[in-house]
XYZ file of C-alpha atoms in Angstrom:
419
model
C 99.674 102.221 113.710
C 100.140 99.056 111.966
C 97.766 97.359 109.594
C 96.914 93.620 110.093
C 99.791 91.406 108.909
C 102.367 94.523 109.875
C 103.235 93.579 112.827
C 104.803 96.084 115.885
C 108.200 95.600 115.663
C 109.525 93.320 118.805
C 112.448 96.003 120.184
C 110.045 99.115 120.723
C 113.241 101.653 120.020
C 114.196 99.734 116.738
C 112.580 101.077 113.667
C 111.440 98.180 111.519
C 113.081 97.123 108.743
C 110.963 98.573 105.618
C 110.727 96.587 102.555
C 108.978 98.953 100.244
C 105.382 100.455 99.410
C 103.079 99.330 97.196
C 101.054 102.365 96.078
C 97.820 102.283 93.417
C 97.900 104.668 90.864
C 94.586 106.709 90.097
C 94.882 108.000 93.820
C 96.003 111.811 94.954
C 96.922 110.745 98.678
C 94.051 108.543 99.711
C 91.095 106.416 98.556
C 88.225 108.902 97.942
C 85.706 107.784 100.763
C 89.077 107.638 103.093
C 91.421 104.755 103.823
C 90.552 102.308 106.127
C 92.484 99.439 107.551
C 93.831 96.585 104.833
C 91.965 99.386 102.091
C 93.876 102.284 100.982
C 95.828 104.001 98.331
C 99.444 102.956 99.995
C 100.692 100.227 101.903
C 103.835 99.871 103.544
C 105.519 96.247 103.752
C 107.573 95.848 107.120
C 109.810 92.722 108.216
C 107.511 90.718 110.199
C 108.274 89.602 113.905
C 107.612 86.256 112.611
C 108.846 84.480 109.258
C 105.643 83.304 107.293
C 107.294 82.873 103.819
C 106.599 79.412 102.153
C 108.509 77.385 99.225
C 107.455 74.146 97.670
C 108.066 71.211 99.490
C 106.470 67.173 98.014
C 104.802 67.161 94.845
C 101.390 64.703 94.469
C 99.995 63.110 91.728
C 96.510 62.351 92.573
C 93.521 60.777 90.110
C 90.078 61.721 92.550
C 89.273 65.267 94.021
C 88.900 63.671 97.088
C 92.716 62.818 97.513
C 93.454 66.027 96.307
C 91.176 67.438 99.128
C 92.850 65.418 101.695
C 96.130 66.842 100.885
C 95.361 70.476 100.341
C 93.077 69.614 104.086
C 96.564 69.049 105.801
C 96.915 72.709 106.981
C 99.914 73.119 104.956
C 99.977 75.897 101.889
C 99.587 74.036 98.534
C 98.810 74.941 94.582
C 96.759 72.406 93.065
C 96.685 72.086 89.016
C 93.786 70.520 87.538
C 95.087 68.778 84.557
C 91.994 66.663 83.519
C 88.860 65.015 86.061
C 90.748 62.210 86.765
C 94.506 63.682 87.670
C 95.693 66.537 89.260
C 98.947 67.669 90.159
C 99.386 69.347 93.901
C 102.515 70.964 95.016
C 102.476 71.366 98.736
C 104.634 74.187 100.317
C 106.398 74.597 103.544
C 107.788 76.945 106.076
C 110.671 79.504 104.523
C 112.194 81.144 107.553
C 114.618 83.505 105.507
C 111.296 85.295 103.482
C 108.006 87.163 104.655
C 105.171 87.152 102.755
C 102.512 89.548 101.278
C 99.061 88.987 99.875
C 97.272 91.506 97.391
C 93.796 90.868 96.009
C 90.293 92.383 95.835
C 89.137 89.437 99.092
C 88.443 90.831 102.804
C 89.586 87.653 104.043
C 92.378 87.637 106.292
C 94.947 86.358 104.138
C 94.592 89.549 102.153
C 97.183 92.125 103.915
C 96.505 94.566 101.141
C 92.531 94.726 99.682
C 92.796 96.460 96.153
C 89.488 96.622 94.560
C 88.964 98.748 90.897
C 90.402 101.613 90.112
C 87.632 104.544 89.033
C 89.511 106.803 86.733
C 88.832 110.556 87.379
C 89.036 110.408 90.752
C 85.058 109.749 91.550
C 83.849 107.834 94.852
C 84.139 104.482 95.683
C 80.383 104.785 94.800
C 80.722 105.104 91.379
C 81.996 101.215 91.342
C 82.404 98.569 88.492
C 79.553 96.027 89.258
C 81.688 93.378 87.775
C 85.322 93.687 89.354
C 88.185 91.981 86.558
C 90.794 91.533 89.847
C 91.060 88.634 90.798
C 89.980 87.538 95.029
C 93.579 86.763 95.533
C 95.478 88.336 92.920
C 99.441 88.416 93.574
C 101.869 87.317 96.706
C 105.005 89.420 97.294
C 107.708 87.472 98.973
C 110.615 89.555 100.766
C 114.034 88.026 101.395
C 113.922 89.061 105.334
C 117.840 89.494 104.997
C 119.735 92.761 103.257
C 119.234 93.781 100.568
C 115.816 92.969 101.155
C 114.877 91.523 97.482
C 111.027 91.302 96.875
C 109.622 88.769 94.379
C 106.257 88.986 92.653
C 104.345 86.086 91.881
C 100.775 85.518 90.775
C 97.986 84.277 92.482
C 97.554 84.552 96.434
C 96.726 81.462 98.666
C 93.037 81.690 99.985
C 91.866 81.330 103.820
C 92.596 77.549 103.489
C 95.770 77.905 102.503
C 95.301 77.252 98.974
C 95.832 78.507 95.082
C 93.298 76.154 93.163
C 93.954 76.621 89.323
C 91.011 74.825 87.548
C 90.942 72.738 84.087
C 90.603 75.915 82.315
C 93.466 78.309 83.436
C 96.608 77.876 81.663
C 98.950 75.296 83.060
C 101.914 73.443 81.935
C 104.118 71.286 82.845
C 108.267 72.756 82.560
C 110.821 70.757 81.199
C 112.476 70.192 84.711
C 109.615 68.719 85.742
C 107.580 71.263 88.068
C 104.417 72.239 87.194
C 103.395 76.821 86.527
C 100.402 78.353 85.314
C 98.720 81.548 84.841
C 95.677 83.030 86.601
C 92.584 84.268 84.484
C 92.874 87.891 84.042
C 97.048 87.396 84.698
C 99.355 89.522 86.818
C 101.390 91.485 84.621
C 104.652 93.677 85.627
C 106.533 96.659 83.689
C 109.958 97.595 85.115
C 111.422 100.846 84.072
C 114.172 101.216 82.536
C 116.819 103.313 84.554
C 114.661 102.786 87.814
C 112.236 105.331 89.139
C 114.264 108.720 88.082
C 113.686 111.260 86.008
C 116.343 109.755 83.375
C 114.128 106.461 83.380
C 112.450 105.343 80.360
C 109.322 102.876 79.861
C 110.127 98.892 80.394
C 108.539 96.011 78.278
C 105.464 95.085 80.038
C 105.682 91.066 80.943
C 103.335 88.622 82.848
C 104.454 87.039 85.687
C 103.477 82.797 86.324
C 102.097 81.484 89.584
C 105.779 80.572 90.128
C 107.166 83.724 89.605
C 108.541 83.216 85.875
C 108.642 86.307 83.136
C 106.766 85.466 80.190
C 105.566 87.487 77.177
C 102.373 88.847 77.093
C 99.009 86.736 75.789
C 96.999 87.478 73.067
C 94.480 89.093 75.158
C 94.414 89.066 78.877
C 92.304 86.113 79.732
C 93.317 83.626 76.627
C 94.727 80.257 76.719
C 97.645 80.550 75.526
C 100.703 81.672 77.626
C 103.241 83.865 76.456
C 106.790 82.744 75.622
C 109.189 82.351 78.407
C 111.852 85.301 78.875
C 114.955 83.357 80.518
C 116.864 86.938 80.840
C 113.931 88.816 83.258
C 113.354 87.714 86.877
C 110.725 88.737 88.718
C 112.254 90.756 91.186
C 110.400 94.048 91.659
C 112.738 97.337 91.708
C 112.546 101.042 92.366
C 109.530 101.928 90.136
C 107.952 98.688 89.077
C 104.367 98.415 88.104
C 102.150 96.128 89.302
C 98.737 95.542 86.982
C 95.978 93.329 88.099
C 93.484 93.999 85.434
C 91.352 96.785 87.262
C 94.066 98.260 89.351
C 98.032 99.221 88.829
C 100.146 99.172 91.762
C 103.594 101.073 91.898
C 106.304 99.676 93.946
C 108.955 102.063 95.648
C 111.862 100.327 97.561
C 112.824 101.518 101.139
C 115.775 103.501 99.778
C 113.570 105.043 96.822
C 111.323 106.668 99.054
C 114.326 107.986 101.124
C 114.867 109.927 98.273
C 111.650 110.591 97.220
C 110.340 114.252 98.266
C 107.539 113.653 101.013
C 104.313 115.290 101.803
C 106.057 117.908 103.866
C 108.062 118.820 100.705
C 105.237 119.153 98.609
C 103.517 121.343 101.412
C 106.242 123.571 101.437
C 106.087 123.724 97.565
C 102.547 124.652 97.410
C 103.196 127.583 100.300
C 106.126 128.814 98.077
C 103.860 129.254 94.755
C 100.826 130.777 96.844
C 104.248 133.185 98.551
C 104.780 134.678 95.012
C 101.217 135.517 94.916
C 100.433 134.483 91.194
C 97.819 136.396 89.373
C 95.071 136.085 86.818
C 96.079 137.954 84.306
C 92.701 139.428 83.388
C 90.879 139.802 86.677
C 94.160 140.366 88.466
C 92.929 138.348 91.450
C 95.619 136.813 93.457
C 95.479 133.077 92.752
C 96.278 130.160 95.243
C 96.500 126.546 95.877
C 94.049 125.071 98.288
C 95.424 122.694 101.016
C 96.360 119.381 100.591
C 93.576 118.615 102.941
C 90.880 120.252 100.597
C 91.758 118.945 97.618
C 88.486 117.711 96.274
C 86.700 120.736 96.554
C 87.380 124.181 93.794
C 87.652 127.481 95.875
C 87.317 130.979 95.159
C 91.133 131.582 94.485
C 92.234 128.388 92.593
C 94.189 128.366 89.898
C 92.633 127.301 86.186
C 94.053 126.879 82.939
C 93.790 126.724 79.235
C 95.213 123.340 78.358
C 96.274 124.084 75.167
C 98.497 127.201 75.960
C 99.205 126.477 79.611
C 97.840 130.097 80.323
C 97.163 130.332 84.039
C 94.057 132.388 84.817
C 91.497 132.496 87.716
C 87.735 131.451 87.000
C 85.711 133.135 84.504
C 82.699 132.676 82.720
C 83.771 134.210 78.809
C 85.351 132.617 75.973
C 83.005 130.294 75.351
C 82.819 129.570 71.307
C 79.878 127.790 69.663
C 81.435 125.878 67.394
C 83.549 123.926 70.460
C 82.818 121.739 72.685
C 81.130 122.546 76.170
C 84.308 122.451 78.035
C 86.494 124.280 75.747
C 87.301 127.775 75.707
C 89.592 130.585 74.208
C 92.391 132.054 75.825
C 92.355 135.975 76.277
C 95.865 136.270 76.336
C 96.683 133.778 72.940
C 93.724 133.404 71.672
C 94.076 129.513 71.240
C 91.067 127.316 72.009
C 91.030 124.401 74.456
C 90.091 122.874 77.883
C 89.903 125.124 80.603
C 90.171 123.351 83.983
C 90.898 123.989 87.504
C 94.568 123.063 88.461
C 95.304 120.476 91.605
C 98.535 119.799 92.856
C 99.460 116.346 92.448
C 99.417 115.173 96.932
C 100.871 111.442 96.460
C 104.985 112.063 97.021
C 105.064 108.317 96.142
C 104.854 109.471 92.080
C 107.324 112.054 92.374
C 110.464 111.008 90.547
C 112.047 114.411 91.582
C 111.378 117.050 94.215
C 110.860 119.476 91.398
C 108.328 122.585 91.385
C 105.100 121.972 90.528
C 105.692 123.447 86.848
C 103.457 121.176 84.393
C 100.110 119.863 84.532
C 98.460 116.709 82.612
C 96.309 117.126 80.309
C 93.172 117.060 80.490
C 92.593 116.183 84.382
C 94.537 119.416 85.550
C 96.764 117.495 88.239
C 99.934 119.234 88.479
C 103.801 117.938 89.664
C 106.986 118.476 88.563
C 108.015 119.097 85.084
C 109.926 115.595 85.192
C 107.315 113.561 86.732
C 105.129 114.747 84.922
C 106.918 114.106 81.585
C 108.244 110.461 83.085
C 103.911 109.469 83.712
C 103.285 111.323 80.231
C 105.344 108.220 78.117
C 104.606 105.493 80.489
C 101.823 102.811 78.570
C 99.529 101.629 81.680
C 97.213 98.303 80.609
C 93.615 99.713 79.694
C 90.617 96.775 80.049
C 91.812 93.819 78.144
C 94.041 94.608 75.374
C 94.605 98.004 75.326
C 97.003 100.168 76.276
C 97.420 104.428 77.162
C 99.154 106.869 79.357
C 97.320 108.054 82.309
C 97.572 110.844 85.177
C 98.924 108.510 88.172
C 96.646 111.008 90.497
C 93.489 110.120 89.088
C 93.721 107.394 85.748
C 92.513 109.528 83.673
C 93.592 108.847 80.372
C 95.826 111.922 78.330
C 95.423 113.191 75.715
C 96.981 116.021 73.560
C 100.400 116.145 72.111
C 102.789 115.975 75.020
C 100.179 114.533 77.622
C 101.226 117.460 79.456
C 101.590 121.318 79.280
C 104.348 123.864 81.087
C 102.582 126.245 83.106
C 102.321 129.637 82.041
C 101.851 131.679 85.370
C 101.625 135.530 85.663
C 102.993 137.038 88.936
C 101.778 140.362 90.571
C 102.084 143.320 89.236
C 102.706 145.699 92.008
């Protein structure tokens, strides 16, 4: 039942407190080659039985590595900054019994509750991996307040297996005017919070870094450089309904406990699929009756699914004509209006956690063919996700593939029997 570092709750009747979900975007339910343990697409954060939150304690000024060894040795959590060969600064942390903590990264080592490794957009296998990953071993900590309302905290960088966040002479680190020492790590941890939380009224935040400390800054130049940001005194880092979590090769979104409540689930969905297959749509040139395939066959193109023109949003079954020489391989004319465009098979969109209503499934991106609800699908259509190092584009949250065309999306034109 529970992952490692989620543990059973101690009163077996007692549902455990949930803090939130951290789910990746680019997934439609699950990781392609399945989820397994600390690896998959979602990951639920529950109160532990046990506090293991931690909040600096003694700073140390030491001038050999050796010293510094000794101290981060001690068993206790600690962040060393390398300022120069000869002095480094290590900030040693102790217990927090009021906060539980949660480690992301791309590391199988057991401080790692949640193991996030690249994101492959288009849905392909595992297989098709990036040789070189960009996120980092231990990439971000999430620290819950273990009393209501339950705030979480993001901060970057995750303590390794000996309890310790090493940042080396070249990551940026400073020193703050009151005295305590921040930095940032390599490829950074940066965070977007919508505006308006996660409904379908919500518009696109500002997207900010986050410090090792937990500080908002403006972005860097590019990902990796020098240079930090400036500081933004107004922005915390406490994650809400909606966040997004990027850690250059995979974006996390964050759903609180009561966000999900209202969130439809997978049963909802289910029905919503049966309901659209009910009305028995039809192509409206082979007059075939058209349907959804299960949830649990979603990687595979049947007989009956549903395709569609892109450009029109004409829903047809699969043919073979319309082809034109002077397009592209993939794009085709529509019989019923004639306009030209990508013609793709249409899957329902399976991961409730990107709903932001419990809408039909009326629109589909463009040009993946996942399909949700007109307002999720319009909310993911304006949202800028980070792209390699400087970049920036919109992407289908079911499988990162980046959109294209006008809206991002298209309204579903379905034809319905005609008996």
């Amino acid at each position: 039942m529970f992952s490692p570092g989620q543990e059973e709750p101690s009163a077996p009747n007692k549902e455990p407190v949930k803090y939130g979900e951290l789910v990746v975007l680019g997934y439609n339910g699950a990781l392609p080659s399945g989820d397994r343990g600390r690896r998959k697409s979602r990951f639920a954060l529950y109160k532990r039985t046990k506090a293991n939150g931690v909040k600096p304690s003694t700073i140390h000024v030491v001038s050999t590595p050796q010293a510094s060894k000794a101290i981060s040795c001690k068993g206790q959590h600690s962040i060393s900054y390398t300022l120069s060969r000869n002095q480094t600064v290590v900030v040693e942390y102790t217990h927090d019994k009021d906060t539980d903590m949660f480690q992301v990264g791309r590391s199988t080592e057991s401080p790692i509750d949640f193991v996030v490794t690249d994101t492959v957009s288009g849905g392909q296998t595992d297989d098709a991996q990036i040789t070189q990953s960009t996120i980092s071993r231990f990439a971000c900590r999430i620290v819950c307040d273990r009393s209501e309302p339950y705030t979480a905290r993001i901060f970057a960088a995750g303590f390794d297996s000996s309890k310790n966040i090493f940042l080396g002479e070249k990551a940026a680190k400073w020193k703050n005017p009151d005295g305590h020492m921040d930095g940032l790590t390599t490829n950074g941890v940066l965070v977007m919070h919508p505006r308006g939380g996660f409904t379908e009224e919500s518009q696109p935040g500002v997207w900010r870094e986050i410090s090792v400390c937990g500080d908002v800054y403006t972005l860097r130049e590019t990902r990796s450089a020098q240079q930090r940001g400036k500081l933004v005194e107004s922005e915390t880092n406490v994650l809400q309904d909606g966040s997004l979590i990027d850690l250059c090769g995979a974006t996390l979104l964050w759903r609180t406990a009561d966000g999900l409540f209202h969130t439809p689930t997978q049963k909802h969905i289910e029905a919503l699929r049966q309901e659209i297959n009910a009305a028995r749509p039809q192509c409206p040139v082979g007059l075939n009756t058209l349907a959804f395939p299960s949830i649990s066959r979603k990687e595979v193109v049947e007989e009956k699914q549903p395709w569609a023109y892109l450009s029109c949003g004409h829903v047809h079954g699969y043919h073979n004509w319309g082809h034109r020489s002077d397009t592209e391989a993939n794009e085709r004319e529509c019989p019923m209006c004639r306009t030209v465009g990508p013609y793709v098979p249409l899957w329902l969109g399976c991961e409730a956690g990107f709903y932001v209503d419990a809408g039909p499934p009326t629109h589909a991106f463009t040009p993946c063919g996942h399909v949700c609800s007109e307002k999720s699908a319009k909310y993911w259509s304006q949202i800028p996700l980070p792209h390699g190092t400087h970049a920036f584009h919109a992407a289908c949250p079911f499988c990162a593939t980046q959109l294209v065309g006008e809206q991002n999306c298209i309204k579903l034109i379905f034809q319905g029997p005609v008996d």
